[in-house]
Short mmCIF file of N, CA and C and ligand atoms in Angstrom, two decimals:
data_model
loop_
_atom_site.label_atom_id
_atom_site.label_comp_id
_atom_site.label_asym_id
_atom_site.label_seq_id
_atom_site.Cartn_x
_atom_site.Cartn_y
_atom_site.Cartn_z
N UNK A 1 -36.21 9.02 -30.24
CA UNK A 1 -34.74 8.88 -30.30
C UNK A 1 -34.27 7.98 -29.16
N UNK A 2 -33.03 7.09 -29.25
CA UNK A 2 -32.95 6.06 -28.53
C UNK A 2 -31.43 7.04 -27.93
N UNK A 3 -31.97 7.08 -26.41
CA UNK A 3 -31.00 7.86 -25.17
C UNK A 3 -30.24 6.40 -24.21
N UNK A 4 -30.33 4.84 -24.90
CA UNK A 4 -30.82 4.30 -24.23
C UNK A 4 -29.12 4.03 -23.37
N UNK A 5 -27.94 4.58 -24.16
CA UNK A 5 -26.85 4.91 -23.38
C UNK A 5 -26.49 5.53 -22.13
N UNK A 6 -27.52 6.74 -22.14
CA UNK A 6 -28.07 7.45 -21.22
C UNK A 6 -28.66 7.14 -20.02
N UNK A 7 -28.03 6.58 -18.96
CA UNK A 7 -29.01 6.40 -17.76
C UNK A 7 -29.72 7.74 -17.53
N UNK A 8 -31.36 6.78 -16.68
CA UNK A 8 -31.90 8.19 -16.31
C UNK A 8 -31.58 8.31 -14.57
N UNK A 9 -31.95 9.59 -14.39
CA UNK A 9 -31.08 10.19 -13.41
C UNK A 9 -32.44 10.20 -11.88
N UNK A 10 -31.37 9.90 -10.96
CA UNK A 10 -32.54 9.59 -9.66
C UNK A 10 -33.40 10.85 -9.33
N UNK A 11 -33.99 10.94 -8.50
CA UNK A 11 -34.54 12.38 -8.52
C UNK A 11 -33.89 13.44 -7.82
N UNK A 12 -33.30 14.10 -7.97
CA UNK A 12 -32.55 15.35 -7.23
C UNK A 12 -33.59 16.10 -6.51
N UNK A 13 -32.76 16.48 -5.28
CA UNK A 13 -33.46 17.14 -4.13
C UNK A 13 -33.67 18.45 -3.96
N UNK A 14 -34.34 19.14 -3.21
CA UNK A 14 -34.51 20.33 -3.21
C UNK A 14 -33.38 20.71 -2.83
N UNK A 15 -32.52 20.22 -1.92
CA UNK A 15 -31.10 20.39 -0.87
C UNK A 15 -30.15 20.50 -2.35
N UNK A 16 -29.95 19.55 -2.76
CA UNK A 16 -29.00 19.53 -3.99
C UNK A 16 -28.75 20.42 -5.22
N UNK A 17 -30.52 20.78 -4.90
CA UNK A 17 -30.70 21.77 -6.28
C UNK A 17 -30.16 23.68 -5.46
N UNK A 18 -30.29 23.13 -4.11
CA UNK A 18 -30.05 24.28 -3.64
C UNK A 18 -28.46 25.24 -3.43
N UNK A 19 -27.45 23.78 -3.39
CA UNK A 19 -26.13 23.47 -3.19
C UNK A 19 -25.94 23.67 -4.50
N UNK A 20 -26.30 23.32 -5.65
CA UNK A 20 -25.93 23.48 -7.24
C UNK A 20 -25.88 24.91 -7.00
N UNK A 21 -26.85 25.69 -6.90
CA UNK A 21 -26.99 27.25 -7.32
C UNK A 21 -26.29 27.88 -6.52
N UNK A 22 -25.80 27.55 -4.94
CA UNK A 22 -25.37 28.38 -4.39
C UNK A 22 -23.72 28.06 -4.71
N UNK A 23 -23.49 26.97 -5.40
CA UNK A 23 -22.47 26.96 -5.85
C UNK A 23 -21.70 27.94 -6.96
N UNK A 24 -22.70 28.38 -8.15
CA UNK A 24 -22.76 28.85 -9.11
C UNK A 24 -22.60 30.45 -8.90
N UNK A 25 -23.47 30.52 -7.98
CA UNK A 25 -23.54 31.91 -7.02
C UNK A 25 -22.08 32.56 -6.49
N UNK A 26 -21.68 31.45 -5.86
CA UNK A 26 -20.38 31.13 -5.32
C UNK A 26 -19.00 31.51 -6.46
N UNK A 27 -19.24 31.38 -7.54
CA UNK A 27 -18.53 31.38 -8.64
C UNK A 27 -18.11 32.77 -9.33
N UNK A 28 -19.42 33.02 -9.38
CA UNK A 28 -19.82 34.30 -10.18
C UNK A 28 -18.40 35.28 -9.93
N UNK A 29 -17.53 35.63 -9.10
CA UNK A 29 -16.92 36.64 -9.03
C UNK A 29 -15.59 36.14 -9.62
N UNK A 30 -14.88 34.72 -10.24
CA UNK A 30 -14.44 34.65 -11.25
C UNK A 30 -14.56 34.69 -11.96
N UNK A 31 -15.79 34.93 -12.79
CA UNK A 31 -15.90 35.18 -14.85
C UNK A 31 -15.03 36.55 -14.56
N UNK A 32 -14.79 36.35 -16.01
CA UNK A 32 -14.05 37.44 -16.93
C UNK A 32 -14.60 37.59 -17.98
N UNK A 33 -15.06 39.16 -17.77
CA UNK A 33 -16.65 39.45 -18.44
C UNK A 33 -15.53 41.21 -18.59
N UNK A 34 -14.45 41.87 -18.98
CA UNK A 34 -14.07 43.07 -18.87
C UNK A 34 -14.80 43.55 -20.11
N UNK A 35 -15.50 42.67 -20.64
CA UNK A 35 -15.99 43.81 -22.07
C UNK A 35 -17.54 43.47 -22.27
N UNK A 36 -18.35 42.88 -21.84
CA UNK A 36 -19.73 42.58 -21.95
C UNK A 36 -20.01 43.35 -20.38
N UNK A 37 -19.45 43.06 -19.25
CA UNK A 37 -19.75 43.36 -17.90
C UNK A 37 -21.07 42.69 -17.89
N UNK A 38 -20.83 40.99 -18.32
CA UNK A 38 -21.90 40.54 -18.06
C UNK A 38 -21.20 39.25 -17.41
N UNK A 39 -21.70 39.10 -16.05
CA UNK A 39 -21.06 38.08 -15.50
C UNK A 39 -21.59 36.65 -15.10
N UNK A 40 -21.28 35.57 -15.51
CA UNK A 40 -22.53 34.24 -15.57
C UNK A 40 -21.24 33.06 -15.32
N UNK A 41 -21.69 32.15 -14.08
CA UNK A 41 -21.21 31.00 -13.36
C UNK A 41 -21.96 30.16 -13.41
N UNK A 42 -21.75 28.80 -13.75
CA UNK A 42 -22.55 27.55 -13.42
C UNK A 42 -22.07 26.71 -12.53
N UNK A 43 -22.41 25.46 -12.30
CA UNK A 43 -22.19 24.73 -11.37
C UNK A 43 -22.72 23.04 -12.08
N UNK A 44 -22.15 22.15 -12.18
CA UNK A 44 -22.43 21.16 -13.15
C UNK A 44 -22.23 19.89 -12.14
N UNK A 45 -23.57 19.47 -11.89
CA UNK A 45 -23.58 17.90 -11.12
C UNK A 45 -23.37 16.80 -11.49
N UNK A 46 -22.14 15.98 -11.53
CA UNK A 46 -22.27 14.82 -12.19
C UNK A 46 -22.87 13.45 -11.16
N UNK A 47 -23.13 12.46 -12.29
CA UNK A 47 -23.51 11.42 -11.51
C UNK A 47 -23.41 10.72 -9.93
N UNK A 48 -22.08 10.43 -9.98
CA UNK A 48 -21.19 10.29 -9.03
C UNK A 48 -21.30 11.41 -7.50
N UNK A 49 -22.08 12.85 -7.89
CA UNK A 49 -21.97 13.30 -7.04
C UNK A 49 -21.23 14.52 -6.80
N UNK A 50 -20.21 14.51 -7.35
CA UNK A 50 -19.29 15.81 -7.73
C UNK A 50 -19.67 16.77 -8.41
N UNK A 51 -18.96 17.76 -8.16
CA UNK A 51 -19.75 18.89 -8.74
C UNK A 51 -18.41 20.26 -9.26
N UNK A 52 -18.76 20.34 -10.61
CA UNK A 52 -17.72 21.15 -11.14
C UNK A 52 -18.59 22.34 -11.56
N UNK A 53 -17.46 23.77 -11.36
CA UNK A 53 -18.12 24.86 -11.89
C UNK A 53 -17.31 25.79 -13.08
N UNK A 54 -17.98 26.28 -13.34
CA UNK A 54 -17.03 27.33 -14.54
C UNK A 54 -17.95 28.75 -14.62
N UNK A 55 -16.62 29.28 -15.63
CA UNK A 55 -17.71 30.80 -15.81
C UNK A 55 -17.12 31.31 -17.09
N UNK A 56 -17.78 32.71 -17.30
CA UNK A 56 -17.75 32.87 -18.47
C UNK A 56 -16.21 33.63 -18.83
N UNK A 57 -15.47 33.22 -19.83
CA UNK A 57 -14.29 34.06 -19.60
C UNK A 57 -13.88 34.70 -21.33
N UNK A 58 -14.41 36.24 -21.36
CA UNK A 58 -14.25 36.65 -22.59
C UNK A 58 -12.74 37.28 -23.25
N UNK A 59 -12.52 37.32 -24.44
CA UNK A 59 -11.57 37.77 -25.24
C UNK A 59 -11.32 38.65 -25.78
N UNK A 60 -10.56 39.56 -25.76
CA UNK A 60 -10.41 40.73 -26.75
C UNK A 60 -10.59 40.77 -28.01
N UNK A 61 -10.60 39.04 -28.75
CA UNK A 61 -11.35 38.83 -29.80
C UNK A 61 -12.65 38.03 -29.45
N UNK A 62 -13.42 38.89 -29.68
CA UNK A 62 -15.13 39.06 -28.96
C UNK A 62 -15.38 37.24 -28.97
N UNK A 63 -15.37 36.48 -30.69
CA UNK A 63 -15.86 34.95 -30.46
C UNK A 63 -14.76 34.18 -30.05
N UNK A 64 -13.75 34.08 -29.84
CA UNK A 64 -12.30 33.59 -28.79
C UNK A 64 -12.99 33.49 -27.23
N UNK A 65 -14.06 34.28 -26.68
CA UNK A 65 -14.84 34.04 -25.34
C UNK A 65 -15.25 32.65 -25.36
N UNK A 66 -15.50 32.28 -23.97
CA UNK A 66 -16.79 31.16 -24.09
C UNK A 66 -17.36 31.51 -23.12
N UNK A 67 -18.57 30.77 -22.82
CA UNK A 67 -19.90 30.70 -22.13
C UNK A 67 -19.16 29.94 -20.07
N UNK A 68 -20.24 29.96 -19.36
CA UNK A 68 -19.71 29.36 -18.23
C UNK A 68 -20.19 27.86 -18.27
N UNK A 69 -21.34 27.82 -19.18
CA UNK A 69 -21.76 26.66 -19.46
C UNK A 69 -20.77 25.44 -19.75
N UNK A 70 -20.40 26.04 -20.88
CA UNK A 70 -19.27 24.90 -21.55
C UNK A 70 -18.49 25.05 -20.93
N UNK A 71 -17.53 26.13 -20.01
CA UNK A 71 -16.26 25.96 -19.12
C UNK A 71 -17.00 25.16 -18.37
N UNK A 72 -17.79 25.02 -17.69
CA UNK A 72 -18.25 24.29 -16.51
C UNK A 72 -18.16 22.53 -17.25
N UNK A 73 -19.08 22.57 -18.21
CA UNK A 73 -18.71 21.02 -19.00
C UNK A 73 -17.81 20.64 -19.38
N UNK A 74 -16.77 21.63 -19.87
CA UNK A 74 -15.12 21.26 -20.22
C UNK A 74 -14.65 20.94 -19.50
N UNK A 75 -14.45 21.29 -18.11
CA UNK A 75 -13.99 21.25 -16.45
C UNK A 75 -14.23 19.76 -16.60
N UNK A 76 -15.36 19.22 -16.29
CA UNK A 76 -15.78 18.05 -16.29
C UNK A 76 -15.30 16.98 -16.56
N UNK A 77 -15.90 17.14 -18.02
CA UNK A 77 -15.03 16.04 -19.27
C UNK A 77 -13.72 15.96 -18.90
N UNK A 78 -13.09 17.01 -19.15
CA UNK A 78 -11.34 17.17 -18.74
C UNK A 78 -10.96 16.11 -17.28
N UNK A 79 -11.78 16.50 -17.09
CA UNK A 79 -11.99 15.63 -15.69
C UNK A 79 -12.07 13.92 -15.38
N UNK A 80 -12.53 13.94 -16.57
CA UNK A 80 -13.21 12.12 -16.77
C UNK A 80 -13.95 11.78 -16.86
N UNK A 81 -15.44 12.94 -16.18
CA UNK A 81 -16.84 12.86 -16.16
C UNK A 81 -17.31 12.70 -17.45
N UNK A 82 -18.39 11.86 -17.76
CA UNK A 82 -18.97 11.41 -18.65
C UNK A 82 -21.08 11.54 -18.44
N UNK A 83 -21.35 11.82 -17.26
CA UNK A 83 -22.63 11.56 -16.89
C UNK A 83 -22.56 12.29 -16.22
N UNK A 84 -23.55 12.96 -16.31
CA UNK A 84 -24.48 14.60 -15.48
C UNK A 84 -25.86 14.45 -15.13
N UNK A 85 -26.34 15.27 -14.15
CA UNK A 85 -27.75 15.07 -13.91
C UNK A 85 -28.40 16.75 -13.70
N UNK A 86 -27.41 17.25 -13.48
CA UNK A 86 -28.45 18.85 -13.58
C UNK A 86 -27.10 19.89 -13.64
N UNK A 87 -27.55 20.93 -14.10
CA UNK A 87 -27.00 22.69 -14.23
C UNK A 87 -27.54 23.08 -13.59
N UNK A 88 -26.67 24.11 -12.93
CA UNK A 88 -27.58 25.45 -12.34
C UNK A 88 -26.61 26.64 -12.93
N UNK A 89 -27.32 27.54 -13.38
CA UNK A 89 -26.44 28.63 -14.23
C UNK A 89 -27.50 29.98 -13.53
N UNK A 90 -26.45 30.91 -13.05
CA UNK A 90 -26.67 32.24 -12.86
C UNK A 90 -25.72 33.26 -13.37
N UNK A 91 -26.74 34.79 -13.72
CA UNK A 91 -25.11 35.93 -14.05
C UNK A 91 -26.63 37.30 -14.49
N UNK A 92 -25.52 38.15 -14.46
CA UNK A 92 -26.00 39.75 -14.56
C UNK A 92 -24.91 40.30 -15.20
N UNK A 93 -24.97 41.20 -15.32
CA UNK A 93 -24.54 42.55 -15.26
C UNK A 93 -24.01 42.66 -13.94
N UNK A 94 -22.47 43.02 -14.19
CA UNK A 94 -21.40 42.82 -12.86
C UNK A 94 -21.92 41.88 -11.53
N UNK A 95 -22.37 40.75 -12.24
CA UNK A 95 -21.98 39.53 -10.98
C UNK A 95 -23.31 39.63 -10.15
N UNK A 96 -24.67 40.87 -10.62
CA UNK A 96 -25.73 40.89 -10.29
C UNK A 96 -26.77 39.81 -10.39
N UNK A 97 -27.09 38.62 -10.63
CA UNK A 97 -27.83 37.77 -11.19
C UNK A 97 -29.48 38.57 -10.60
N UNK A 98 -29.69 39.14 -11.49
CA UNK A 98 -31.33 40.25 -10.75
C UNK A 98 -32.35 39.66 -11.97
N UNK A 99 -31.89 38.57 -13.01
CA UNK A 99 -33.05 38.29 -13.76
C UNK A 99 -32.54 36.91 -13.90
N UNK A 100 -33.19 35.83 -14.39
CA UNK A 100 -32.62 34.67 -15.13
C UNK A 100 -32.08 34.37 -16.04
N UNK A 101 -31.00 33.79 -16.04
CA UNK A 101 -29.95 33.83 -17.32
C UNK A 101 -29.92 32.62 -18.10
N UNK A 102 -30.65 32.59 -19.19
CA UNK A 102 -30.77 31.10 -19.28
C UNK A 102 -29.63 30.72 -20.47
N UNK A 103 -29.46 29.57 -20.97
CA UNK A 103 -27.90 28.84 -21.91
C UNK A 103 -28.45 29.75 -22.83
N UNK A 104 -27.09 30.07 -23.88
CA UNK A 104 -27.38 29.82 -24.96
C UNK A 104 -27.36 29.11 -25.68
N UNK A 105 -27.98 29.20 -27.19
CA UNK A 105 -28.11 28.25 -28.27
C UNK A 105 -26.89 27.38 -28.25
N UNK A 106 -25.44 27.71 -27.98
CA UNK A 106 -24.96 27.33 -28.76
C UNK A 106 -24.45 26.26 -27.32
N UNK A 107 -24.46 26.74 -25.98
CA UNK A 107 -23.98 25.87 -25.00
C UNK A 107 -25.37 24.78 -24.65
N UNK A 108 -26.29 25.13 -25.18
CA UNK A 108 -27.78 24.03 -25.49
C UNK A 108 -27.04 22.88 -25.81
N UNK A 109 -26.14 22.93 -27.62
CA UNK A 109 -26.15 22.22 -28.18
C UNK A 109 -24.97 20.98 -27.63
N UNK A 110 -23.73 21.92 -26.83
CA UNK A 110 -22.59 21.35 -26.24
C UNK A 110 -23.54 20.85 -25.21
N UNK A 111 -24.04 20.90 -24.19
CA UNK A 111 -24.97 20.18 -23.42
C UNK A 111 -25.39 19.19 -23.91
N UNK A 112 -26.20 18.69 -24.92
CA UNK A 112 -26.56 17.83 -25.91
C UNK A 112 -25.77 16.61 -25.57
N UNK A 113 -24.59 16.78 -26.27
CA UNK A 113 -23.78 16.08 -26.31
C UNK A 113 -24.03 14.93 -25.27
N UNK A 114 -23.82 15.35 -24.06
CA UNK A 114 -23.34 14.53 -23.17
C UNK A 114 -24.62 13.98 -22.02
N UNK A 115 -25.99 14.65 -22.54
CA UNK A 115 -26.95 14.41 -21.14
C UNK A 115 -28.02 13.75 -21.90
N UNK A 116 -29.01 13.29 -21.11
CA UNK A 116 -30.11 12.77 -21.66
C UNK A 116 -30.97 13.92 -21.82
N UNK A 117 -31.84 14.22 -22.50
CA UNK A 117 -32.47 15.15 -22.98
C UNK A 117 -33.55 15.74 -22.12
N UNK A 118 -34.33 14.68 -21.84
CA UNK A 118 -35.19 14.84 -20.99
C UNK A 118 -35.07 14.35 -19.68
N UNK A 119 -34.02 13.79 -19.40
CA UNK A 119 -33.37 13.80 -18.14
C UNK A 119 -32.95 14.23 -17.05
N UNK A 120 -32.22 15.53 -18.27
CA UNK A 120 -30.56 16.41 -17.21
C UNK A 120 -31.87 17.62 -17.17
N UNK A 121 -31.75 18.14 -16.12
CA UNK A 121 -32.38 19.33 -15.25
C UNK A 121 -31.14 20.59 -15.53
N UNK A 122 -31.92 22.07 -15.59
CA UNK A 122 -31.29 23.06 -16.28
C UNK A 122 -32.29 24.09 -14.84
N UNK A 123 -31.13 24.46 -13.74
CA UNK A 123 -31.88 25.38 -13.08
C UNK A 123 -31.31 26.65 -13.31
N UNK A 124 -32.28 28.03 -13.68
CA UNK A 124 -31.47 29.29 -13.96
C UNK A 124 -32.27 29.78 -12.56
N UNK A 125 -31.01 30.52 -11.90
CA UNK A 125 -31.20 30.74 -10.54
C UNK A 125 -31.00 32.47 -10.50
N UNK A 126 -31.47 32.65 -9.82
CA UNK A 126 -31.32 34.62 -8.95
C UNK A 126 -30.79 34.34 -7.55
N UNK A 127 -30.96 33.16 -6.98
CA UNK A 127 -30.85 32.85 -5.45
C UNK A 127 -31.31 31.13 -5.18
N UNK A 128 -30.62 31.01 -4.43
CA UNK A 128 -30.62 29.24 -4.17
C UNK A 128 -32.45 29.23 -3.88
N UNK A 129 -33.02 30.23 -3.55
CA UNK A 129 -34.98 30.22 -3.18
C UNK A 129 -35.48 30.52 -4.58
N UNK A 130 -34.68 31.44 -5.15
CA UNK A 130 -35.49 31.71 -6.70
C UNK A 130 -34.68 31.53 -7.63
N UNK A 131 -35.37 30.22 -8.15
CA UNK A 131 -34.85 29.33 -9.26
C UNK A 131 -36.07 29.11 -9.92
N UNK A 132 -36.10 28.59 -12.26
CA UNK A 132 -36.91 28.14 -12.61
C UNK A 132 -36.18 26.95 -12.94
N UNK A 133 -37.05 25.90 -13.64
CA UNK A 133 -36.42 24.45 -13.64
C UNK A 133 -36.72 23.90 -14.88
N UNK A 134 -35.68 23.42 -15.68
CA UNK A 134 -36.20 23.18 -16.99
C UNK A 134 -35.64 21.61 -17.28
N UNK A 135 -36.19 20.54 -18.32
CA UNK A 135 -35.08 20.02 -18.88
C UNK A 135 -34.90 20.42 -20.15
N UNK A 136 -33.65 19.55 -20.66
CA UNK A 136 -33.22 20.52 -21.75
C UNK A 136 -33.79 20.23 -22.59
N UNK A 137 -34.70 19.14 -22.62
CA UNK A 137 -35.45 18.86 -23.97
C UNK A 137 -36.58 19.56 -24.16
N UNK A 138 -37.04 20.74 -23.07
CA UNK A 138 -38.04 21.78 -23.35
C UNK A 138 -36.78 23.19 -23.53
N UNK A 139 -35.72 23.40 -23.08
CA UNK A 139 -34.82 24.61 -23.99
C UNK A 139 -34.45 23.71 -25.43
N UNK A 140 -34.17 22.85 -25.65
CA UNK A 140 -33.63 22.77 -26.94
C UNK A 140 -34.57 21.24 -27.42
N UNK A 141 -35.78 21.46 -27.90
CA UNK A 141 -36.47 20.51 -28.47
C UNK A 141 -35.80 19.88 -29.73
N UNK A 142 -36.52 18.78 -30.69
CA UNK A 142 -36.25 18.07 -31.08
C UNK A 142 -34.79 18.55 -31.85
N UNK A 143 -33.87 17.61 -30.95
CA UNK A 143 -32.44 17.94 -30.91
C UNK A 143 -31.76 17.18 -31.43
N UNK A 144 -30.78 17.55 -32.31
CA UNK A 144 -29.36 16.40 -32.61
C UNK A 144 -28.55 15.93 -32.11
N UNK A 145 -28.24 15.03 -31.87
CA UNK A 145 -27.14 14.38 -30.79
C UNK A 145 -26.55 13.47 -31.18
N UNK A 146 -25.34 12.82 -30.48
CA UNK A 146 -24.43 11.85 -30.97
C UNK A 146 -25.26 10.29 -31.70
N UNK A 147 -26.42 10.06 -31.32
CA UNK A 147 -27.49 9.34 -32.00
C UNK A 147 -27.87 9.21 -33.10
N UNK A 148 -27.77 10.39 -33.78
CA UNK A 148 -28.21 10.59 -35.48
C UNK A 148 -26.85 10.37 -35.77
N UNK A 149 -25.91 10.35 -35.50
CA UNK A 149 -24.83 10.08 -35.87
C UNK A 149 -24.11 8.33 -35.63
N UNK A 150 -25.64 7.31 -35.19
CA UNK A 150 -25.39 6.63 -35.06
C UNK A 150 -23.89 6.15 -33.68
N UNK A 151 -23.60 6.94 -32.84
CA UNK A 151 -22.88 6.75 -31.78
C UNK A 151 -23.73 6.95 -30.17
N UNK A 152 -24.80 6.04 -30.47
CA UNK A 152 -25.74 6.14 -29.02
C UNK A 152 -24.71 5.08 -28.12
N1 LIG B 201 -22.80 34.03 -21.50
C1 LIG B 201 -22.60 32.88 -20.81
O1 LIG B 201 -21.56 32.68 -20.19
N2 LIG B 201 -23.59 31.96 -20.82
C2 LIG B 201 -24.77 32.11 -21.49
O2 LIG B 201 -25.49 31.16 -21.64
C3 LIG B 201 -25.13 33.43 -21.99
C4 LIG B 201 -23.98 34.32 -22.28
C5 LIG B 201 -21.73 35.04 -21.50
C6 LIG B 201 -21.00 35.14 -22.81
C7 LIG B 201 -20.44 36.54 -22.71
O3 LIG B 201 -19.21 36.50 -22.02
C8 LIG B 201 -21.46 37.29 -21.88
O4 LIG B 201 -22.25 36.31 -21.23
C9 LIG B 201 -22.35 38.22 -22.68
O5 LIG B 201 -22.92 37.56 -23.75
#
């Protein structure tokens, strides 16, 4: 598949990857989680350097929620940002992050959208020291994107 819109991204640092999560970390005690009591913050690096976060904020009509993922990418976009180079996403059970929380399917696919596949870095964190490291083209393999749609 041709990403070739997609710059690829310099190599991010241990320092940066560390500042992503403790950002996310940092977050966690704004989701609005009153009915899952499951609480999950990201932290979203764009190109440029900046760094936007979001979290998860649910609804009394259960699919009216969204993810912190996509608040964190909505933030963004809304923003002007167009180019990303890594996530770091953490959350538990009341704001505990005690296991790894990784995207779901469906904030995989909103991710998609906008990163290079095998590019953009996906860290699910417990602590800025214990983090695993993914890109997204090993969470969400052979993927659809604005490409098959002929808009590379
Ligand atoms: N959640 C996220 O915010 N991100 C994920 O990737 C997994 C799930 C939220 C949605 C909902 O508010 C709560 O966690 C429980 O599913």
């Amino acid at each position: 598949m041709d990403h070739s819109n997609k710059t690829a991204v310099s190599e991010i640092s241990k320092e940066q990857k560390e500042e992503l999560i403790s950002r996310a970390l940092a977050k966690l005690p704004d989701a609005y989680a009153p009915y899952s009591h499951f609480h999950v913050a990201a932290a979203l690096l764009c190109r440029d350097g900046e760094i936007y976060t979001g979290c998860n904020v649910e609804n009394a009509s259960y699919p009216a929620g969204i993810c912190a993922e996509r608040s964190a990418f909505s933030a963004a976009v809304s923003g002007g940002k167009r180019q990303f180079d890594a996530i770091a996403i953490a959350g538990g059970m009341d704001g505990k992050p005690q296991d790894y929380c990784a995207p779901c399917g469906i904030c995989r696919q909103f991710m998609r959208e906008f990163v290079h596949p095998d590019q953009f870095i996906i860290l699910l964190a417990k602590s800025p020291s214990e983090y695993r490291e993914y890109t997204l083209s090993q969470l969400l393999p052979e993927s659809f994107g604005p490409e098959n749609l002929g808009k590379a």
